[in-house]
GROMACS .gro file of C-alpha atoms in nm:
model
  269
    1MET     CA    1  -3.554  -0.938   4.001
    2PRO     CA    2  -3.681  -0.584   4.075
    3GLN     CA    3  -4.041  -0.505   3.983
    4ASP     CA    4  -3.998  -0.155   3.843
    5PHE     CA    5  -3.867  -0.081   3.493
    6GLY     CA    6  -3.561   0.117   3.600
    7GLY     CA    7  -3.464  -0.143   3.859
    8ARG     CA    8  -3.475  -0.422   3.601
    9ILE     CA    9  -3.251  -0.223   3.366
   10VAL     CA   10  -3.000  -0.168   3.647
   11PHE     CA   11  -3.015  -0.537   3.735
   12ILE     CA   12  -2.947  -0.641   3.375
   13LEU     CA   13  -2.656  -0.398   3.342
   14GLN     CA   14  -2.501  -0.511   3.668
   15ASN     CA   15  -2.510  -0.877   3.567
   16TYR     CA   16  -2.452  -0.861   3.191
   17TRP     CA   17  -2.261  -0.542   3.115
   18THR     CA   18  -1.956  -0.740   3.000
   19SER     CA   19  -2.174  -0.938   2.756
   20PHE     CA   20  -2.318  -0.616   2.615
   21LEU     CA   21  -1.969  -0.472   2.567
   22LYS     CA   22  -1.843  -0.788   2.396
   23GLY     CA   23  -2.143  -0.787   2.163
   24ALA     CA   24  -2.092  -0.418   2.084
   25GLY     CA   25  -1.721  -0.483   2.019
   26THR     CA   26  -1.804  -0.760   1.773
   27THR     CA   27  -2.058  -0.537   1.601
   28MET     CA   28  -1.810  -0.250   1.563
   29ALA     CA   29  -1.526  -0.476   1.447
   30ILE     CA   30  -1.738  -0.633   1.173
   31ALA     CA   31  -1.887  -0.299   1.068
   32ILE     CA   32  -1.555  -0.111   1.047
   33ILE     CA   33  -1.357  -0.389   0.875
   34SER     CA   34  -1.637  -0.463   0.630
   35THR     CA   35  -1.688  -0.095   0.548
   36LEU     CA   36  -1.318  -0.051   0.471
   37ILE     CA   37  -1.311  -0.361   0.250
   38GLY     CA   38  -1.639  -0.257   0.086
   39CYS     CA   39  -1.494   0.086   0.008
   40LEU     CA   40  -1.192  -0.074  -0.158
   41ILE     CA   41  -1.424  -0.292  -0.364
   42GLY     CA   42  -1.635   0.010  -0.454
   43PHE     CA   43  -1.338   0.221  -0.560
   44ALA     CA   44  -1.195  -0.063  -0.770
   45ILE     CA   45  -1.527  -0.117  -0.946
   46GLY     CA   46  -1.575   0.258  -0.985
   47ILE     CA   47  -1.242   0.285  -1.166
   48ILE     CA   48  -1.327  -0.013  -1.387
   49GLN     CA   49  -1.668   0.128  -1.477
   50THR     CA   50  -1.517   0.460  -1.585
   51ILE     CA   51  -1.240   0.321  -1.808
   52PRO     CA   52  -1.293   0.502  -2.140
   53LEU     CA   53  -1.329   0.328  -2.473
   54SER     CA   54  -1.242   0.500  -2.798
   55LYS     CA   55  -1.270   0.405  -3.163
   56GLY     CA   56  -0.895   0.355  -3.180
   57ASP     CA   57  -0.888   0.082  -2.913
   58ASN     CA   58  -0.822  -0.271  -3.031
   59LEU     CA   59  -1.102  -0.525  -3.048
   60LEU     CA   60  -0.969  -0.746  -2.766
   61LYS     CA   61  -0.971  -0.455  -2.522
   62LYS     CA   62  -1.328  -0.368  -2.615
   63ILE     CA   63  -1.448  -0.727  -2.575
   64PHE     CA   64  -1.262  -0.775  -2.246
   65LEU     CA   65  -1.393  -0.450  -2.096
   66ARG     CA   66  -1.751  -0.522  -2.198
   67ILE     CA   67  -1.734  -0.869  -2.039
   68VAL     CA   68  -1.591  -0.720  -1.718
   69TRP     CA   69  -1.858  -0.447  -1.718
   70PHE     CA   70  -2.128  -0.712  -1.758
   71PHE     CA   71  -2.013  -0.915  -1.457
   72VAL     CA   72  -1.958  -0.601  -1.250
   73GLY     CA   73  -2.310  -0.486  -1.336
   74VAL     CA   74  -2.456  -0.824  -1.237
   75TYR     CA   75  -2.271  -0.813  -0.905
   76VAL     CA   76  -2.392  -0.461  -0.825
   77GLU     CA   77  -2.754  -0.528  -0.920
   78VAL     CA   78  -2.777  -0.863  -0.739
   79PHE     CA   79  -2.632  -0.746  -0.409
   80ARG     CA   80  -2.821  -0.417  -0.414
   81GLY     CA   81  -3.145  -0.590  -0.506
   82THR     CA   82  -3.150  -0.866  -0.243
   83PRO     CA   83  -3.168  -0.842   0.139
   84MET     CA   84  -2.849  -0.894   0.336
   85MET     CA   85  -3.017  -1.159   0.550
   86VAL     CA   86  -3.089  -1.368   0.240
   87GLN     CA   87  -2.731  -1.316   0.122
   88ALA     CA   88  -2.604  -1.432   0.462
   89MET     CA   89  -2.811  -1.750   0.449
   90PHE     CA   90  -2.709  -1.818   0.088
   91ILE     CA   91  -2.336  -1.767   0.145
   92PHE     CA   92  -2.303  -1.935   0.485
   93TYR     CA   93  -2.530  -2.233   0.428
   94GLY     CA   94  -2.532  -2.253   0.048
   95MET     CA   95  -2.162  -2.237  -0.034
   96PRO     CA   96  -2.076  -2.566   0.146
   97LEU     CA   97  -2.350  -2.743  -0.051
   98VAL     CA   98  -2.283  -2.590  -0.393
   99PHE     CA   99  -1.908  -2.520  -0.391
  100GLY     CA  100  -1.787  -2.727  -0.096
  101ILE     CA  101  -1.654  -2.414   0.078
  102LYS     CA  102  -1.722  -2.394   0.452
  103LEU     CA  103  -1.652  -2.054   0.605
  104ALA     CA  104  -1.609  -1.988   0.975
  105MET     CA  105  -1.832  -1.733   1.143
  106TRP     CA  106  -1.592  -1.435   1.131
  107PRO     CA  107  -1.479  -1.470   0.767
  108ALA     CA  108  -1.839  -1.531   0.659
  109ALA     CA  109  -1.969  -1.227   0.849
  110ILE     CA  110  -1.702  -0.995   0.709
  111LEU     CA  111  -1.745  -1.134   0.355
  112ILE     CA  112  -2.122  -1.088   0.362
  113VAL     CA  113  -2.116  -0.728   0.484
  114SER     CA  114  -1.816  -0.635   0.266
  115ILE     CA  115  -1.960  -0.747  -0.066
  116ASN     CA  116  -2.294  -0.589   0.021
  117THR     CA  117  -2.123  -0.259   0.104
  118GLY     CA  118  -1.906  -0.283  -0.208
  119ALA     CA  119  -2.214  -0.305  -0.432
  120TYR     CA  120  -2.354   0.019  -0.289
  121MET     CA  121  -2.016   0.195  -0.283
  122ALA     CA  122  -1.953   0.105  -0.649
  123GLU     CA  123  -2.238   0.325  -0.765
  124THR     CA  124  -2.145   0.598  -0.518
  125VAL     CA  125  -1.784   0.604  -0.638
  126ARG     CA  126  -1.891   0.597  -1.003
  127GLY     CA  127  -2.111   0.899  -0.940
  128GLY     CA  128  -1.829   1.071  -0.748
  129ILE     CA  129  -1.586   1.016  -1.035
  130LEU     CA  130  -1.834   1.140  -1.296
  131SER     CA  131  -1.902   1.450  -1.084
  132ILE     CA  132  -1.543   1.572  -1.139
  133ASP     CA  133  -1.513   1.810  -1.431
  134ASN     CA  134  -1.400   1.639  -1.754
  135GLY     CA  135  -1.145   1.911  -1.809
  136GLN     CA  136  -0.931   1.772  -1.528
  137THR     CA  137  -0.921   1.429  -1.692
  138GLU     CA  138  -0.841   1.583  -2.029
  139GLY     CA  139  -0.566   1.794  -1.875
  140ALA     CA  140  -0.408   1.493  -1.704
  141LEU     CA  141  -0.418   1.289  -2.023
  142ALA     CA  142  -0.275   1.582  -2.217
  143ILE     CA  143   0.041   1.584  -2.004
  144GLY     CA  144   0.092   1.211  -2.063
  145MET     CA  145  -0.080   1.050  -1.764
  146THR     CA  146  -0.237   0.708  -1.807
  147HIS     CA  147  -0.595   0.639  -1.701
  148TRP     CA  148  -0.471   0.476  -1.380
  149GLN     CA  149  -0.241   0.771  -1.298
  150THR     CA  150  -0.521   1.016  -1.371
  151MET     CA  151  -0.755   0.832  -1.139
  152THR     CA  152  -0.513   0.787  -0.848
  153ASN     CA  153  -0.351   1.132  -0.862
  154VAL     CA  154  -0.623   1.365  -0.989
  155ILE     CA  155  -0.975   1.224  -0.982
  156LEU     CA  156  -0.996   0.985  -0.686
  157PRO     CA  157  -0.867   1.230  -0.421
  158GLN     CA  158  -1.151   1.465  -0.517
  159ALA     CA  159  -1.403   1.183  -0.554
  160LEU     CA  160  -1.310   1.059  -0.206
  161ARG     CA  161  -1.408   1.394  -0.059
  162ASN     CA  162  -1.741   1.380  -0.242
  163THR     CA  163  -1.814   1.025  -0.123
  164ILE     CA  164  -1.726   1.068   0.247
  165PRO     CA  165  -2.091   1.134   0.346
  166GLN     CA  166  -2.194   0.809   0.179
  167ILE     CA  167  -1.903   0.620   0.339
  168GLY     CA  168  -2.023   0.742   0.677
  169ASN     CA  169  -2.378   0.648   0.590
  170ASN     CA  170  -2.268   0.297   0.493
  171LEU     CA  171  -2.075   0.257   0.819
  172ILE     CA  172  -2.380   0.356   1.022
  173ILE     CA  173  -2.598   0.120   0.819
  174ASN     CA  174  -2.349  -0.162   0.871
  175ILE     CA  175  -2.343  -0.106   1.247
  176LYS     CA  176  -2.718  -0.157   1.253
  177ASP     CA  177  -2.739  -0.426   0.986
  178THR     CA  178  -2.490  -0.657   1.156
  179CYS     CA  179  -2.791  -0.773   1.355
  180VAL     CA  180  -2.898  -0.984   1.054
  181LEU     CA  181  -2.582  -1.190   1.099
  182SER     CA  182  -2.747  -1.352   1.400
  183VAL     CA  183  -2.904  -1.594   1.149
  184ILE     CA  184  -2.560  -1.750   1.096
  185GLY     CA  185  -2.473  -1.753   1.467
  186THR     CA  186  -2.265  -1.434   1.488
  187VAL     CA  187  -2.260  -1.330   1.853
  188GLU     CA  188  -2.293  -0.956   1.799
  189LEU     CA  189  -2.495  -0.706   2.000
  190PHE     CA  190  -2.840  -0.814   1.881
  191TYR     CA  191  -2.768  -1.187   1.927
  192THR     CA  192  -2.628  -1.119   2.276
  193THR     CA  193  -2.935  -0.918   2.371
  194LYS     CA  194  -3.170  -1.197   2.263
  195GLY     CA  195  -2.992  -1.437   2.497
  196ILE     CA  196  -2.999  -1.195   2.789
  197ALA     CA  197  -3.364  -1.105   2.733
  198GLY     CA  198  -3.465  -1.471   2.712
  199SER     CA  199  -3.302  -1.551   3.045
  200TYR     CA  200  -3.548  -1.340   3.247
  201TYR     CA  201  -3.814  -1.260   2.981
  202THR     CA  202  -3.714  -0.894   3.007
  203TYR     CA  203  -3.727  -0.817   2.635
  204PHE     CA  204  -3.837  -0.458   2.669
  205GLU     CA  205  -3.568  -0.371   2.924
  206ALA     CA  206  -3.287  -0.557   2.746
  207PHE     CA  207  -3.363  -0.411   2.405
  208THR     CA  208  -3.398  -0.064   2.554
  209ILE     CA  209  -3.035  -0.095   2.664
  210THR     CA  210  -2.937  -0.224   2.320
  211MET     CA  211  -3.121   0.056   2.142
  212VAL     CA  212  -2.933   0.315   2.347
  213MET     CA  213  -2.603   0.139   2.274
  214TYR     CA  214  -2.670   0.134   1.899
  215PHE     CA  215  -2.751   0.505   1.910
  216ILE     CA  216  -2.430   0.585   2.099
  217LEU     CA  217  -2.220   0.386   1.852
  218THR     CA  218  -2.375   0.543   1.543
  219PHE     CA  219  -2.369   0.893   1.691
  220ILE     CA  220  -1.999   0.873   1.777
  221CYS     CA  221  -1.912   0.737   1.432
  222SER     CA  222  -2.111   1.010   1.257
  223ARG     CA  223  -1.935   1.282   1.462
  224VAL     CA  224  -1.591   1.137   1.388
  225LEU     CA  225  -1.667   1.120   1.015
  226ARG     CA  226  -1.795   1.478   1.017
  227LEU     CA  227  -1.467   1.583   1.178
  228TRP     CA  228  -1.271   1.394   0.910
  229GLU     CA  229  -1.482   1.560   0.641
  230SER     CA  230  -1.412   1.906   0.781
  231LYS     CA  231  -1.039   1.829   0.795
  232LEU     CA  232  -1.038   1.736   0.426
  233ASP     CA  233  -1.206   2.065   0.342
  234GLY     CA  234  -0.893   2.249   0.455
  235PRO     CA  235  -0.880   2.613   0.566
  236GLN     CA  236  -1.127   2.860   0.422
  237ASN     CA  237  -0.854   3.112   0.332
  238TYR     CA  238  -0.514   3.048   0.178
  239ASP     CA  239  -0.203   3.263   0.160
  240LEU     CA  240  -0.017   3.284  -0.167
  241ALA     CA  241   0.316   3.103  -0.169
  242THR     CA  242   0.554   3.352  -0.328
  243THR     CA  243   0.920   3.447  -0.320
  244ASP     CA  244   0.864   3.780  -0.493
  245THR     CA  245   1.018   4.044  -0.269
  246LEU     CA  246   0.784   4.308  -0.414
  247ALA     CA  247   0.479   4.110  -0.303
  248HIS     CA  248   0.334   4.111   0.045
  249THR     CA  249   0.481   3.822   0.246
  250SER     CA  250   0.140   3.673   0.324
  251GLY     CA  251   0.032   3.693  -0.037
  252LEU     CA  252  -0.235   3.954   0.031
  253ASN     CA  253  -0.190   4.304  -0.112
  254THR     CA  254  -0.264   4.578   0.137
  255PHE     CA  255  -0.213   4.951   0.124
  256PRO     CA  256  -0.065   5.146   0.417
  257LYS     CA  257  -0.302   5.354   0.618
  258SER     CA  258  -0.293   5.726   0.544
  259ARG     CA  259  -0.102   5.927   0.798
  260ARG     CA  260  -0.226   6.262   0.918
  261PRO     CA  261   0.043   6.520   0.984
  262LYS     CA  262   0.016   6.750   1.278
  263ASP     CA  263  -0.142   7.026   1.069
  264GLY     CA  264  -0.440   6.799   0.993
  265THR     CA  265  -0.380   6.767   0.616
  266ARG     CA  266  -0.359   6.418   0.453
  267ASP     CA  267  -0.030   6.295   0.307
  268SER     CA  268  -0.037   6.230  -0.063
  269LEU     CA  269   0.064   5.882  -0.185
   0.00000   0.00000   0.00000
């Protein structure tokens, strides 16, 4: 084992680089899959939370919706108000005792991160939906669209654009927070680093490598999401789509430049 700091880092990378890559791959797989599932949960709950109730609705619909809203609210508050590490311990070790359900490591890890992400995304999506002008909802309903059609065709595409920064933020948080899954034996990047560091008692060197790897992963993901966000913005200028032969073909009205005859006087229009 080299005595200098840089030499020890090189030694660890030479001997354990495959372990670091496998741990990083597990971390990214859990984070990406769980973020996607969490977003689906969040969008579903966001739609449910924004279902309108009117005086003309029947009593059964009102009772059913209020019961659903109650359970949805409990889910959101519980999983936003408790640490993910506690949730991991409760689900992985508690479910076999209470419900007789024993989950393997991968399903348990994805379930834990997904439902945690879904609780945060639910409020983000609800806010994104409410941020869309009410006139668009009223217009969609006026032409005969149902609430579901209004959401899927009019509101959600715009709400998705508004929630992309939070989706990216949740992905970055999940990449880092997968380290808490080490308490249930998930061999992700943090768990792998602990094993490598304990082999030679090189904790500072090993976790320096891991810190750099976490930064690279989160930085790349944030850049990719920024690119996706800019693509959804579309071009800054649009041409008018028109078949009017009297209109300019690009949709922009321009006037011809004045021509000066040889005598120096300006032509009249």
